[in-house]
PDB file of C-alpha atoms in Angstrom:
ATOM      1  CA  UNK A   1     269.606 257.414-207.393  1.00  0.00           C
ATOM      2  CA  UNK A   2     271.230 256.094-210.566  1.00  0.00           C
ATOM      3  CA  UNK A   3     270.276 256.528-214.220  1.00  0.00           C
ATOM      4  CA  UNK A   4     272.002 256.586-217.597  1.00  0.00           C
ATOM      5  CA  UNK A   5     272.103 260.404-217.449  1.00  0.00           C
ATOM      6  CA  UNK A   6     273.761 260.301-214.020  1.00  0.00           C
ATOM      7  CA  UNK A   7     276.368 257.811-215.236  1.00  0.00           C
ATOM      8  CA  UNK A   8     277.196 259.912-218.317  1.00  0.00           C
ATOM      9  CA  UNK A   9     277.673 263.071-216.251  1.00  0.00           C
ATOM     10  CA  UNK A  10     279.705 261.328-213.560  1.00  0.00           C
ATOM     11  CA  UNK A  11     281.979 259.955-216.284  1.00  0.00           C
ATOM     12  CA  UNK A  12     282.619 263.510-217.514  1.00  0.00           C
ATOM     13  CA  UNK A  13     283.482 264.683-214.007  1.00  0.00           C
ATOM     14  CA  UNK A  14     285.829 261.732-213.490  1.00  0.00           C
ATOM     15  CA  UNK A  15     287.658 262.356-216.770  1.00  0.00           C
ATOM     16  CA  UNK A  16     288.032 266.055-215.971  1.00  0.00           C
ATOM     17  CA  UNK A  17     289.467 265.199-212.557  1.00  0.00           C
ATOM     18  CA  UNK A  18     291.813 262.548-213.982  1.00  0.00           C
ATOM     19  CA  UNK A  19     292.786 264.675-217.016  1.00  0.00           C
ATOM     20  CA  UNK A  20     292.091 261.759-219.363  1.00  0.00           C
ATOM     21  CA  UNK A  21     290.345 261.435-222.738  1.00  0.00           C
ATOM     22  CA  UNK A  22     290.861 265.141-223.356  1.00  0.00           C
ATOM     23  CA  UNK A  23     290.084 264.871-227.075  1.00  0.00           C
ATOM     24  CA  UNK A  24     286.861 262.976-226.397  1.00  0.00           C
ATOM     25  CA  UNK A  25     285.554 265.200-223.598  1.00  0.00           C
ATOM     26  CA  UNK A  26     283.881 267.788-225.876  1.00  0.00           C
ATOM     27  CA  UNK A  27     281.996 264.981-227.647  1.00  0.00           C
ATOM     28  CA  UNK A  28     280.950 263.464-224.328  1.00  0.00           C
ATOM     29  CA  UNK A  29     279.664 266.823-223.084  1.00  0.00           C
ATOM     30  CA  UNK A  30     277.737 267.378-226.288  1.00  0.00           C
ATOM     31  CA  UNK A  31     276.228 263.917-226.020  1.00  0.00           C
ATOM     32  CA  UNK A  32     275.241 264.554-222.397  1.00  0.00           C
ATOM     33  CA  UNK A  33     273.560 267.840-223.342  1.00  0.00           C
ATOM     34  CA  UNK A  34     271.646 266.078-226.121  1.00  0.00           C
ATOM     35  CA  UNK A  35     270.201 263.702-223.517  1.00  0.00           C
ATOM     36  CA  UNK A  36     268.238 266.554-221.951  1.00  0.00           C
ATOM     37  CA  UNK A  37     264.489 266.636-222.355  1.00  0.00           C
ATOM     38  CA  UNK A  38     262.894 270.089-222.203  1.00  0.00           C
ATOM     39  CA  UNK A  39     266.131 271.528-220.880  1.00  0.00           C
ATOM     40  CA  UNK A  40     266.655 269.037-218.038  1.00  0.00           C
ATOM     41  CA  UNK A  41     268.043 265.576-217.383  1.00  0.00           C
ATOM     42  CA  UNK A  42     265.924 262.713-216.061  1.00  0.00           C
ATOM     43  CA  UNK A  43     266.656 262.983-212.309  1.00  0.00           C
ATOM     44  CA  UNK A  44     267.332 265.748-209.814  1.00  0.00           C
ATOM     45  CA  UNK A  45     270.600 263.974-209.067  1.00  0.00           C
ATOM     46  CA  UNK A  46     271.510 264.093-212.753  1.00  0.00           C
ATOM     47  CA  UNK A  47     270.785 267.825-212.920  1.00  0.00           C
ATOM     48  CA  UNK A  48     273.040 268.421-209.910  1.00  0.00           C
ATOM     49  CA  UNK A  49     275.873 266.376-211.443  1.00  0.00           C
ATOM     50  CA  UNK A  50     275.241 268.078-214.787  1.00  0.00           C
ATOM     51  CA  UNK A  51     275.586 271.584-213.386  1.00  0.00           C
ATOM     52  CA  UNK A  52     278.909 270.614-211.803  1.00  0.00           C
ATOM     53  CA  UNK A  53     280.136 268.859-214.956  1.00  0.00           C
ATOM     54  CA  UNK A  54     279.303 271.756-217.286  1.00  0.00           C
ATOM     55  CA  UNK A  55     280.820 274.309-214.912  1.00  0.00           C
ATOM     56  CA  UNK A  56     284.026 272.308-214.519  1.00  0.00           C
ATOM     57  CA  UNK A  57     284.245 271.651-218.265  1.00  0.00           C
ATOM     58  CA  UNK A  58     283.849 275.366-218.960  1.00  0.00           C
ATOM     59  CA  UNK A  59     286.670 276.193-216.543  1.00  0.00           C
ATOM     60  CA  UNK A  60     288.934 273.623-218.197  1.00  0.00           C
ATOM     61  CA  UNK A  61     288.182 274.340-221.862  1.00  0.00           C
ATOM     62  CA  UNK A  62     286.602 277.807-221.972  1.00  0.00           C
ATOM     63  CA  UNK A  63     288.381 279.742-219.244  1.00  0.00           C
ATOM     64  CA  UNK A  64     289.708 282.365-221.662  1.00  0.00           C
ATOM     65  CA  UNK A  65     287.133 284.434-223.601  1.00  0.00           C
ATOM     66  CA  UNK A  66     287.383 284.189-227.370  1.00  0.00           C
ATOM     67  CA  UNK A  67     288.658 287.398-228.978  1.00  0.00           C
ATOM     68  CA  UNK A  68     290.433 288.317-232.183  1.00  0.00           C
ATOM     69  CA  UNK A  69     289.869 286.918-235.656  1.00  0.00           C
ATOM     70  CA  UNK A  70     289.256 283.421-236.998  1.00  0.00           C
ATOM     71  CA  UNK A  71     290.158 282.875-240.647  1.00  0.00           C
ATOM     72  CA  UNK A  72     289.187 279.913-242.837  1.00  0.00           C
ATOM     73  CA  UNK A  73     290.344 279.210-246.383  1.00  0.00           C
ATOM     74  CA  UNK A  74     289.546 276.532-248.956  1.00  0.00           C
ATOM     75  CA  UNK A  75     290.826 276.276-252.535  1.00  0.00           C
ATOM     76  CA  UNK A  76     291.973 279.900-252.620  1.00  0.00           C
ATOM     77  CA  UNK A  77     288.764 281.334-251.116  1.00  0.00           C
ATOM     78  CA  UNK A  78     289.070 283.000-247.699  1.00  0.00           C
ATOM     79  CA  UNK A  79     286.515 284.177-245.143  1.00  0.00           C
ATOM     80  CA  UNK A  80     286.958 285.547-241.647  1.00  0.00           C
ATOM     81  CA  UNK A  81     285.025 286.066-238.438  1.00  0.00           C
ATOM     82  CA  UNK A  82     285.621 289.076-236.184  1.00  0.00           C
ATOM     83  CA  UNK A  83     284.683 288.058-232.654  1.00  0.00           C
ATOM     84  CA  UNK A  84     284.387 291.677-231.524  1.00  0.00           C
ATOM     85  CA  UNK A  85     281.449 292.261-233.887  1.00  0.00           C
ATOM     86  CA  UNK A  86     280.052 288.697-233.952  1.00  0.00           C
ATOM     87  CA  UNK A  87     280.508 287.261-230.435  1.00  0.00           C
ATOM     88  CA  UNK A  88     278.047 284.392-231.064  1.00  0.00           C
ATOM     89  CA  UNK A  89     279.906 283.192-234.151  1.00  0.00           C
ATOM     90  CA  UNK A  90     278.557 282.619-237.648  1.00  0.00           C
ATOM     91  CA  UNK A  91     278.686 280.281-240.633  1.00  0.00           C
ATOM     92  CA  UNK A  92     281.573 280.559-243.088  1.00  0.00           C
ATOM     93  CA  UNK A  93     280.471 278.984-246.382  1.00  0.00           C
ATOM     94  CA  UNK A  94     282.705 277.959-249.292  1.00  0.00           C
ATOM     95  CA  UNK A  95     281.893 276.557-252.750  1.00  0.00           C
ATOM     96  CA  UNK A  96     282.715 272.908-253.303  1.00  0.00           C
ATOM     97  CA  UNK A  97     286.213 272.616-254.871  1.00  0.00           C
ATOM     98  CA  UNK A  98     286.615 270.714-258.162  1.00  0.00           C
ATOM     99  CA  UNK A  99     289.208 268.417-256.567  1.00  0.00           C
ATOM    100  CA  UNK A 100     290.441 267.469-253.100  1.00  0.00           C
ATOM    101  CA  UNK A 101     291.626 270.484-251.087  1.00  0.00           C
ATOM    102  CA  UNK A 102     292.625 271.154-247.472  1.00  0.00           C
ATOM    103  CA  UNK A 103     290.434 273.323-245.261  1.00  0.00           C
ATOM    104  CA  UNK A 104     292.710 275.635-243.260  1.00  0.00           C
ATOM    105  CA  UNK A 105     291.411 277.347-240.122  1.00  0.00           C
ATOM    106  CA  UNK A 106     293.517 279.799-238.135  1.00  0.00           C
ATOM    107  CA  UNK A 107     292.647 281.783-235.013  1.00  0.00           C
ATOM    108  CA  UNK A 108     294.539 284.915-234.014  1.00  0.00           C
ATOM    109  CA  UNK A 109     293.598 286.090-230.558  1.00  0.00           C
ATOM    110  CA  UNK A 110     292.754 284.687-227.159  1.00  0.00           C
ATOM    111  CA  UNK A 111     290.644 281.648-226.375  1.00  0.00           C
ATOM    112  CA  UNK A 112     289.830 278.562-228.418  1.00  0.00           C
ATOM    113  CA  UNK A 113     286.625 278.786-230.495  1.00  0.00           C
ATOM    114  CA  UNK A 114     284.606 275.647-231.242  1.00  0.00           C
ATOM    115  CA  UNK A 115     284.376 274.730-234.926  1.00  0.00           C
ATOM    116  CA  UNK A 116     281.842 272.467-236.629  1.00  0.00           C
ATOM    117  CA  UNK A 117     282.653 271.378-240.195  1.00  0.00           C
ATOM    118  CA  UNK A 118     279.853 270.203-242.490  1.00  0.00           C
ATOM    119  CA  UNK A 119     279.794 269.303-246.182  1.00  0.00           C
ATOM    120  CA  UNK A 120     276.563 269.840-248.113  1.00  0.00           C
ATOM    121  CA  UNK A 121     275.903 268.810-251.701  1.00  0.00           C
ATOM    122  CA  UNK A 122     272.727 268.883-253.805  1.00  0.00           C
ATOM    123  CA  UNK A 123     272.982 265.518-255.548  1.00  0.00           C
ATOM    124  CA  UNK A 124     270.210 263.015-256.308  1.00  0.00           C
ATOM    125  CA  UNK A 125     269.961 260.219-253.753  1.00  0.00           C
ATOM    126  CA  UNK A 126     269.797 256.771-255.373  1.00  0.00           C
ATOM    127  CA  UNK A 127     270.013 254.469-252.331  1.00  0.00           C
ATOM    128  CA  UNK A 128     268.921 254.840-248.683  1.00  0.00           C
ATOM    129  CA  UNK A 129     271.312 256.834-246.534  1.00  0.00           C
ATOM    130  CA  UNK A 130     271.686 255.883-242.875  1.00  0.00           C
ATOM    131  CA  UNK A 131     273.581 258.081-240.428  1.00  0.00           C
ATOM    132  CA  UNK A 132     271.720 257.368-237.206  1.00  0.00           C
ATOM    133  CA  UNK A 133     268.249 256.500-238.574  1.00  0.00           C
ATOM    134  CA  UNK A 134     267.026 253.789-240.942  1.00  0.00           C
ATOM    135  CA  UNK A 135     263.734 254.367-242.783  1.00  0.00           C
ATOM    136  CA  UNK A 136     261.339 251.885-244.400  1.00  0.00           C
ATOM    137  CA  UNK A 137     258.300 253.246-246.249  1.00  0.00           C
ATOM    138  CA  UNK A 138     255.189 251.346-247.352  1.00  0.00           C
ATOM    139  CA  UNK A 139     252.150 252.578-249.325  1.00  0.00           C
ATOM    140  CA  UNK A 140     248.887 250.658-248.803  1.00  0.00           C
ATOM    141  CA  UNK A 141     245.627 251.358-250.683  1.00  0.00           C
ATOM    142  CA  UNK A 142     242.620 251.970-248.424  1.00  0.00           C
ATOM    143  CA  UNK A 143     240.231 252.725-251.290  1.00  0.00           C
ATOM    144  CA  UNK A 144     241.396 252.047-254.847  1.00  0.00           C
ATOM    145  CA  UNK A 145     239.618 252.150-258.220  1.00  0.00           C
ATOM    146  CA  UNK A 146     242.100 249.850-259.956  1.00  0.00           C
ATOM    147  CA  UNK A 147     244.221 247.106-258.382  1.00  0.00           C
ATOM    148  CA  UNK A 148     248.000 247.568-258.473  1.00  0.00           C
ATOM    149  CA  UNK A 149     247.633 251.112-259.860  1.00  0.00           C
ATOM    150  CA  UNK A 150     247.053 254.528-258.333  1.00  0.00           C
ATOM    151  CA  UNK A 151     244.141 256.649-259.548  1.00  0.00           C
ATOM    152  CA  UNK A 152     242.732 260.044-258.748  1.00  0.00           C
ATOM    153  CA  UNK A 153     240.526 259.824-255.651  1.00  0.00           C
ATOM    154  CA  UNK A 154     242.323 256.819-254.116  1.00  0.00           C
ATOM    155  CA  UNK A 155     242.985 256.775-250.376  1.00  0.00           C
ATOM    156  CA  UNK A 156     246.546 255.818-249.428  1.00  0.00           C
ATOM    157  CA  UNK A 157     247.890 254.750-246.032  1.00  0.00           C
ATOM    158  CA  UNK A 158     251.561 255.714-245.656  1.00  0.00           C
ATOM    159  CA  UNK A 159     253.573 253.697-243.127  1.00  0.00           C
ATOM    160  CA  UNK A 160     257.007 254.887-241.979  1.00  0.00           C
ATOM    161  CA  UNK A 161     259.023 252.378-239.936  1.00  0.00           C
ATOM    162  CA  UNK A 162     262.070 254.048-238.390  1.00  0.00           C
ATOM    163  CA  UNK A 163     264.989 252.487-236.543  1.00  0.00           C
ATOM    164  CA  UNK A 164     267.016 254.806-234.289  1.00  0.00           C
ATOM    165  CA  UNK A 165     270.590 253.821-233.489  1.00  0.00           C
ATOM    166  CA  UNK A 166     270.854 255.950-230.317  1.00  0.00           C
ATOM    167  CA  UNK A 167     268.782 258.032-227.912  1.00  0.00           C
ATOM    168  CA  UNK A 168     268.155 261.577-229.127  1.00  0.00           C
ATOM    169  CA  UNK A 169     265.984 264.563-228.235  1.00  0.00           C
ATOM    170  CA  UNK A 170     263.859 266.555-230.684  1.00  0.00           C
ATOM    171  CA  UNK A 171     263.681 264.430-233.794  1.00  0.00           C
ATOM    172  CA  UNK A 172     261.591 265.320-236.852  1.00  0.00           C
ATOM    173  CA  UNK A 173     260.181 262.967-239.489  1.00  0.00           C
ATOM    174  CA  UNK A 174     259.444 264.641-242.848  1.00  0.00           C
ATOM    175  CA  UNK A 175     257.738 262.730-245.663  1.00  0.00           C
ATOM    176  CA  UNK A 176     256.705 264.433-248.937  1.00  0.00           C
ATOM    177  CA  UNK A 177     253.231 264.040-250.439  1.00  0.00           C
ATOM    178  CA  UNK A 178     252.233 264.357-254.125  1.00  0.00           C
ATOM    179  CA  UNK A 179     251.105 267.767-255.337  1.00  0.00           C
ATOM    180  CA  UNK A 180     247.381 268.280-254.804  1.00  0.00           C
ATOM    181  CA  UNK A 181     247.023 265.449-252.277  1.00  0.00           C
ATOM    182  CA  UNK A 182     244.973 266.166-249.157  1.00  0.00           C
ATOM    183  CA  UNK A 183     245.576 264.859-245.647  1.00  0.00           C
ATOM    184  CA  UNK A 184     242.890 262.973-243.747  1.00  0.00           C
ATOM    185  CA  UNK A 185     242.599 263.254-240.000  1.00  0.00           C
ATOM    186  CA  UNK A 186     242.864 267.043-239.878  1.00  0.00           C
ATOM    187  CA  UNK A 187     239.564 267.438-238.017  1.00  0.00           C
ATOM    188  CA  UNK A 188     237.718 269.364-240.737  1.00  0.00           C
ATOM    189  CA  UNK A 189     233.932 268.958-241.027  1.00  0.00           C
ATOM    190  CA  UNK A 190     234.018 266.899-244.236  1.00  0.00           C
ATOM    191  CA  UNK A 191     237.010 264.824-243.147  1.00  0.00           C
ATOM    192  CA  UNK A 192     236.631 261.034-243.081  1.00  0.00           C
ATOM    193  CA  UNK A 193     237.197 259.527-239.650  1.00  0.00           C
ATOM    194  CA  UNK A 194     236.522 256.013-240.936  1.00  0.00           C
ATOM    195  CA  UNK A 195     239.367 256.237-243.464  1.00  0.00           C
ATOM    196  CA  UNK A 196     241.886 257.103-240.755  1.00  0.00           C
ATOM    197  CA  UNK A 197     240.917 254.237-238.461  1.00  0.00           C
ATOM    198  CA  UNK A 198     243.772 251.800-238.028  1.00  0.00           C
ATOM    199  CA  UNK A 199     246.599 254.328-238.314  1.00  0.00           C
ATOM    200  CA  UNK A 200     249.383 252.875-236.177  1.00  0.00           C
ATOM    201  CA  UNK A 201     251.733 254.490-233.689  1.00  0.00           C
ATOM    202  CA  UNK A 202     253.998 251.612-232.721  1.00  0.00           C
ATOM    203  CA  UNK A 203     256.832 251.753-230.212  1.00  0.00           C
ATOM    204  CA  UNK A 204     257.382 253.799-227.079  1.00  0.00           C
ATOM    205  CA  UNK A 205     257.374 257.060-229.018  1.00  0.00           C
ATOM    206  CA  UNK A 206     254.591 259.621-229.402  1.00  0.00           C
ATOM    207  CA  UNK A 207     254.823 262.826-231.441  1.00  0.00           C
ATOM    208  CA  UNK A 208     254.725 266.141-229.628  1.00  0.00           C
ATOM    209  CA  UNK A 209     253.259 267.753-232.750  1.00  0.00           C
ATOM    210  CA  UNK A 210     252.123 266.668-236.210  1.00  0.00           C
ATOM    211  CA  UNK A 211     252.151 269.008-239.196  1.00  0.00           C
ATOM    212  CA  UNK A 212     250.050 268.169-242.256  1.00  0.00           C
ATOM    213  CA  UNK A 213     251.326 270.679-244.792  1.00  0.00           C
ATOM    214  CA  UNK A 214     250.391 270.781-248.471  1.00  0.00           C
ATOM    215  CA  UNK A 215     253.867 269.527-249.449  1.00  0.00           C
ATOM    216  CA  UNK A 216     254.703 267.047-246.655  1.00  0.00           C
ATOM    217  CA  UNK A 217     253.702 265.255-243.477  1.00  0.00           C
ATOM    218  CA  UNK A 218     255.931 266.058-240.497  1.00  0.00           C
ATOM    219  CA  UNK A 219     255.996 264.600-236.992  1.00  0.00           C
ATOM    220  CA  UNK A 220     258.070 266.169-234.205  1.00  0.00           C
ATOM    221  CA  UNK A 221     259.239 264.049-231.261  1.00  0.00           C
ATOM    222  CA  UNK A 222     260.569 265.489-228.005  1.00  0.00           C
ATOM    223  CA  UNK A 223     262.513 262.294-227.301  1.00  0.00           C
ATOM    224  CA  UNK A 224     263.291 259.203-229.392  1.00  0.00           C
ATOM    225  CA  UNK A 225     265.061 256.308-227.629  1.00  0.00           C
ATOM    226  CA  UNK A 226     267.201 253.716-229.352  1.00  0.00           C
ATOM    227  CA  UNK A 227     265.037 251.187-231.138  1.00  0.00           C
ATOM    228  CA  UNK A 228     262.209 251.081-233.668  1.00  0.00           C
ATOM    229  CA  UNK A 229     258.957 252.994-233.971  1.00  0.00           C
ATOM    230  CA  UNK A 230     256.227 253.432-236.591  1.00  0.00           C
ATOM    231  CA  UNK A 231     254.113 256.400-237.671  1.00  0.00           C
ATOM    232  CA  UNK A 232     251.268 256.255-240.201  1.00  0.00           C
ATOM    233  CA  UNK A 233     249.107 258.813-241.950  1.00  0.00           C
ATOM    234  CA  UNK A 234     246.461 258.805-244.693  1.00  0.00           C
ATOM    235  CA  UNK A 235     246.139 260.958-247.827  1.00  0.00           C
ATOM    236  CA  UNK A 236     243.729 261.261-250.764  1.00  0.00           C
ATOM    237  CA  UNK A 237     245.208 261.536-254.270  1.00  0.00           C
ATOM    238  CA  UNK A 238     243.410 264.474-255.904  1.00  0.00           C
ATOM    239  CA  UNK A 239     245.601 265.061-258.949  1.00  0.00           C
ATOM    240  CA  UNK A 240     246.664 262.806-261.789  1.00  0.00           C
ATOM    241  CA  UNK A 241     250.148 262.784-263.268  1.00  0.00           C
ATOM    242  CA  UNK A 242     253.679 261.612-262.630  1.00  0.00           C
ATOM    243  CA  UNK A 243     255.145 262.993-259.402  1.00  0.00           C
ATOM    244  CA  UNK A 244     258.876 263.202-258.702  1.00  0.00           C
ATOM    245  CA  UNK A 245     259.056 263.364-254.914  1.00  0.00           C
ATOM    246  CA  UNK A 246     262.001 264.525-252.786  1.00  0.00           C
ATOM    247  CA  UNK A 247     263.509 262.238-250.187  1.00  0.00           C
ATOM    248  CA  UNK A 248     261.925 261.145-246.930  1.00  0.00           C
ATOM    249  CA  UNK A 249     264.118 262.417-244.092  1.00  0.00           C
ATOM    250  CA  UNK A 250     264.495 261.834-240.355  1.00  0.00           C
ATOM    251  CA  UNK A 251     266.805 264.223-238.502  1.00  0.00           C
ATOM    252  CA  UNK A 252     267.769 265.167-234.954  1.00  0.00           C
ATOM    253  CA  UNK A 253     267.186 268.928-234.861  1.00  0.00           C
ATOM    254  CA  UNK A 254     270.070 269.730-232.512  1.00  0.00           C
ATOM    255  CA  UNK A 255     272.448 267.083-233.891  1.00  0.00           C
ATOM    256  CA  UNK A 256     272.026 267.340-237.687  1.00  0.00           C
ATOM    257  CA  UNK A 257     274.740 264.757-238.292  1.00  0.00           C
ATOM    258  CA  UNK A 258     272.230 262.199-236.956  1.00  0.00           C
ATOM    259  CA  UNK A 259     269.823 261.637-239.851  1.00  0.00           C
ATOM    260  CA  UNK A 260     268.443 259.182-242.346  1.00  0.00           C
ATOM    261  CA  UNK A 261     267.180 259.644-245.908  1.00  0.00           C
ATOM    262  CA  UNK A 262     265.137 257.438-248.191  1.00  0.00           C
ATOM    263  CA  UNK A 263     264.715 258.158-251.932  1.00  0.00           C
ATOM    264  CA  UNK A 264     261.147 258.003-253.225  1.00  0.00           C
ATOM    265  CA  UNK A 265     260.325 256.396-256.553  1.00  0.00           C
ATOM    266  CA  UNK A 266     258.219 258.425-259.014  1.00  0.00           C
ATOM    267  CA  UNK A 267     254.504 258.135-258.231  1.00  0.00           C
ATOM    268  CA  UNK A 268     252.160 257.784-261.216  1.00  0.00           C
ATOM    269  CA  UNK A 269     248.493 258.606-260.636  1.00  0.00           C
ATOM    270  CA  UNK A 270     245.894 257.958-263.349  1.00  0.00           C
ATOM    271  CA  UNK A 271     243.364 260.738-264.006  1.00  0.00           C
TER     272      UNK A 271
END
């Protein structure tokens, strides 16, 4: 039996046997692990190949236990990790330097620890950011007191069209809502079922869980294949004012470098 999971795992085994693509093998293994759904690959054959591939990869790259001390330094600041007291590793955080600097990492001891480097900055987003997911957002009035303007009490249908550039497991869609807005479709006694009719779920993707929090709508997906899908929800605007909303974000939970962000324009609601 053949599948894309089987082919990916057989490729890893072949490269380990041929001692080729050594620098790319860790990325291939990580990609293969991200293809799992609920801790397993798609076929029994794939799970058998996967167990062999992971075991052989561990013997080739992780045969020696990691001991000793790992030290990282950036722009004069230094932090260290003692593997004897923190065997699972930890995050070493540094402030952003005022100019370009080299990040130096040194390990003294046995083994070769894995290192993930991320840069985080709190800066306003002006244009859409695509690093694996592209987001398009549309607001449609369901009930509106004034045309072309938002007013208190209006019903708004929010449509999020998302394009995924690759297959990924456990993806979350988070879209902020204005302060004081209430979600429809929660199942409460006084909730309007008529207002939520027509909400679309397009594409071969269905959420495993939807969260309608007071600050955002979130949808969690166990698996999102490459391609496009749409999710919609409905809110009632209960508060007037000018609302500065954070960005709409789509992110793979176990591969945070795969994400997309969309800045939201200020939302003005008449009293």
